[in-house]
Each structure stands twice: as structure tokens, then as C-alpha cells.
């Protein structure tokens, strides 16, 4: 059987420290409403970390304090398209230290967002490789 290679995406692991504990920001996907990291396709003329920063802004309203230049890992998932077809994707994840989160951002009416401790975040996402990444962050 021939398997199509995964398409490449970038993702943002938006984090903060509250009371000495790391928390991450999860958002819901537009289609299925499952919990996920902000992510998207690479952008012409932008580095992968810069594209992750832009996705964090557009999908979650994140103003970044610092964007990691090195990825913290990657995860695989199936991207569901509007036509019902699923496409295998691999997302490379960049850490983003959050300066603040604003309520007025491009996809504000399309998604929910939630700050959660790492272990709880790992329990909320469906993708096994993303669970492992969150537990190891």
C-alpha cells in the first residue's frame, strides 16, 4: 500500500508561569472543536518560528514575549478538510513565551481558548504524539 507523506505545518506552544507552574494555552479547532495548539501552514518569506508566532496571534490572540528559534518537538495528526477528507500532517512545535493575550484577534469568534497546566493539557488533546510532547515540556 502506498502512503502519502505528511504535509508540514508549524505550531505554537504558548506558555506562561503562574505560581511557579507552567501553563499552556490550548484552543479549539474550527471544524471538530477538539483541543489543539495554534498551528498552520508555512508562510512565504517567514521562518518557521515566525510563522508559528503569527498563527498564535491569529488563532489565539497571543502577544509574544519570546519565540524559541529551536523546536521543542513535533506531532502528527489528521487534518480534516471541509470536504470531509482527512490529510496526514506533521507539525513542528515552537515555544512561545506569552506577554499577554488579547480578546480582539482575527479568529476570536471561531475558537475557544483555555490556559491549563501541562498535565491537564496532555489529557485534553487527542493526538498521542502531542500528549507526549506536552508531558515532556
Short mmCIF file of C-alpha atoms in Angstrom, two decimals:
data_model
loop_
_atom_site.label_atom_id
_atom_site.label_comp_id
_atom_site.label_asym_id
_atom_site.label_seq_id
_atom_site.Cartn_x
_atom_site.Cartn_y
_atom_site.Cartn_z
CA UNK A 1 0.00 0.00 0.00
CA UNK A 2 1.32 3.47 -0.86
CA UNK A 3 1.09 6.10 1.86
CA UNK A 4 1.18 9.80 1.10
CA UNK A 5 3.83 11.72 3.03
CA UNK A 6 2.62 14.04 5.77
CA UNK A 7 2.23 17.73 4.97
CA UNK A 8 4.32 20.09 7.07
CA UNK A 9 2.82 22.63 9.45
CA UNK A 10 4.14 24.83 12.25
CA UNK A 11 2.59 25.01 15.71
CA UNK A 12 2.93 27.33 18.69
CA UNK A 13 3.30 26.04 22.24
CA UNK A 14 2.19 29.19 24.06
CA UNK A 15 3.16 29.08 27.73
CA UNK A 16 3.36 31.14 30.92
CA UNK A 17 4.31 30.52 34.52
CA UNK A 18 1.66 31.02 37.19
CA UNK A 19 2.60 30.41 40.81
CA UNK A 20 5.74 28.58 39.72
CA UNK A 21 3.75 26.19 37.50
CA UNK A 22 3.89 26.16 33.69
CA UNK A 23 0.58 26.54 31.91
CA UNK A 24 -0.09 26.23 28.19
CA UNK A 25 -2.77 27.82 26.06
CA UNK A 26 -4.99 25.42 24.15
CA UNK A 27 -7.51 26.43 21.51
CA UNK A 28 -10.35 24.58 19.86
CA UNK A 29 -10.21 23.62 16.21
CA UNK A 30 -12.74 25.28 13.94
CA UNK A 31 -14.15 22.09 12.48
CA UNK A 32 -14.33 19.48 15.21
CA UNK A 33 -13.92 21.65 18.32
CA UNK A 34 -11.17 19.43 19.75
CA UNK A 35 -8.38 20.98 21.85
CA UNK A 36 -5.16 21.78 19.98
CA UNK A 37 -2.20 24.14 19.74
CA UNK A 38 -2.37 27.10 17.34
CA UNK A 39 -0.91 25.88 14.05
CA UNK A 40 -0.86 26.46 10.34
CA UNK A 41 0.96 26.21 7.05
CA UNK A 42 4.43 27.69 6.48
CA UNK A 43 4.40 31.24 5.13
CA UNK A 44 6.41 32.56 2.20
CA UNK A 45 9.19 34.85 3.37
CA UNK A 46 8.78 33.86 7.06
CA UNK A 47 10.86 31.50 9.14
CA UNK A 48 9.07 28.59 10.79
CA UNK A 49 9.24 30.20 14.28
CA UNK A 50 7.88 33.47 12.85
CA UNK A 51 5.02 31.61 11.14
CA UNK A 52 4.22 29.91 14.48
CA UNK A 53 4.15 33.34 16.18
CA UNK A 54 1.73 34.65 13.55
CA UNK A 55 -0.54 31.59 13.96
CA UNK A 56 -0.56 32.15 17.75
CA UNK A 57 -1.72 35.72 17.14
CA UNK A 58 -4.35 34.89 14.51
CA UNK A 59 -5.84 31.85 16.26
CA UNK A 60 -5.40 32.72 19.96
CA UNK A 61 -4.72 36.45 20.33
CA UNK A 62 -1.24 35.87 21.75
CA UNK A 63 1.22 38.73 22.02
CA UNK A 64 4.60 37.04 22.40
CA UNK A 65 7.39 37.92 24.80
CA UNK A 66 9.86 35.47 23.28
CA UNK A 67 9.70 32.96 20.41
CA UNK A 68 12.01 29.95 20.59
CA UNK A 69 14.17 29.54 17.49
CA UNK A 70 14.51 25.79 18.08
CA UNK A 71 11.51 23.47 18.01
CA UNK A 72 10.56 21.56 21.16
CA UNK A 73 9.29 18.64 19.09
CA UNK A 74 6.69 17.65 16.57
CA UNK A 75 3.42 15.76 16.44
CA UNK A 76 1.38 14.00 13.79
CA UNK A 77 -2.35 14.39 13.26
CA UNK A 78 -5.08 14.13 10.66
CA UNK A 79 -6.28 17.46 9.30
CA UNK A 80 -9.97 17.30 8.45
CA UNK A 81 -10.89 19.36 5.40
CA UNK A 82 -14.29 20.93 4.71
CA UNK A 83 -15.00 18.27 2.08
CA UNK A 84 -14.67 15.53 4.71
CA UNK A 85 -11.31 14.24 3.54
CA UNK A 86 -8.52 13.73 6.08
CA UNK A 87 -4.92 14.63 5.32
CA UNK A 88 -1.93 13.41 7.37
CA UNK A 89 0.11 16.32 8.72
CA UNK A 90 3.19 16.73 10.85
CA UNK A 91 3.50 19.91 12.93
CA UNK A 92 6.84 21.21 14.19
CA UNK A 93 6.28 22.95 17.53
CA UNK A 94 7.96 26.20 18.62
CA UNK A 95 7.76 27.51 22.20
CA UNK A 96 6.29 30.98 22.66
CA UNK A 97 6.53 32.75 26.00
CA UNK A 98 3.36 34.81 26.24
CA UNK A 99 3.49 38.50 27.16
CA UNK A 100 -0.30 38.90 27.08
CA UNK A 101 -3.46 37.58 25.50
CA UNK A 102 -5.97 39.96 23.94
CA UNK A 103 -9.66 39.47 23.19
CA UNK A 104 -9.70 41.16 19.77
CA UNK A 105 -7.85 38.93 17.28
CA UNK A 106 -8.60 37.57 13.77
CA UNK A 107 -10.25 34.25 14.78
CA UNK A 108 -11.78 35.39 18.08
CA UNK A 109 -15.32 34.33 17.22
CA UNK A 110 -14.30 30.96 15.80
CA UNK A 111 -12.42 29.35 18.70
CA UNK A 112 -12.38 28.86 22.45
CA UNK A 113 -9.13 29.10 24.35
CA UNK A 114 -8.07 27.91 27.76
CA UNK A 115 -4.98 28.13 30.00
CA UNK A 116 -4.24 24.78 31.60
CA UNK A 117 -1.38 23.06 33.46
CA UNK A 118 0.77 20.82 31.24
CA UNK A 119 -0.56 17.51 32.56
CA UNK A 120 -4.17 18.63 32.10
CA UNK A 121 -3.35 19.88 28.59
CA UNK A 122 -1.90 16.47 27.73
CA UNK A 123 -5.14 14.84 28.88
CA UNK A 124 -7.25 17.24 26.77
CA UNK A 125 -5.62 16.67 23.38
CA UNK A 126 -6.38 13.62 21.23
CA UNK A 127 -3.07 13.15 19.42
CA UNK A 128 -0.74 10.73 21.25
CA UNK A 129 2.43 12.38 19.98
CA UNK A 130 1.17 15.80 21.14
CA UNK A 131 0.35 14.33 24.56
CA UNK A 132 3.91 13.07 24.88
CA UNK A 133 5.33 16.43 23.76
CA UNK A 134 3.26 18.31 26.36
CA UNK A 135 4.26 15.94 29.15
CA UNK A 136 7.92 16.42 28.26
CA UNK A 137 7.87 20.22 28.01
#
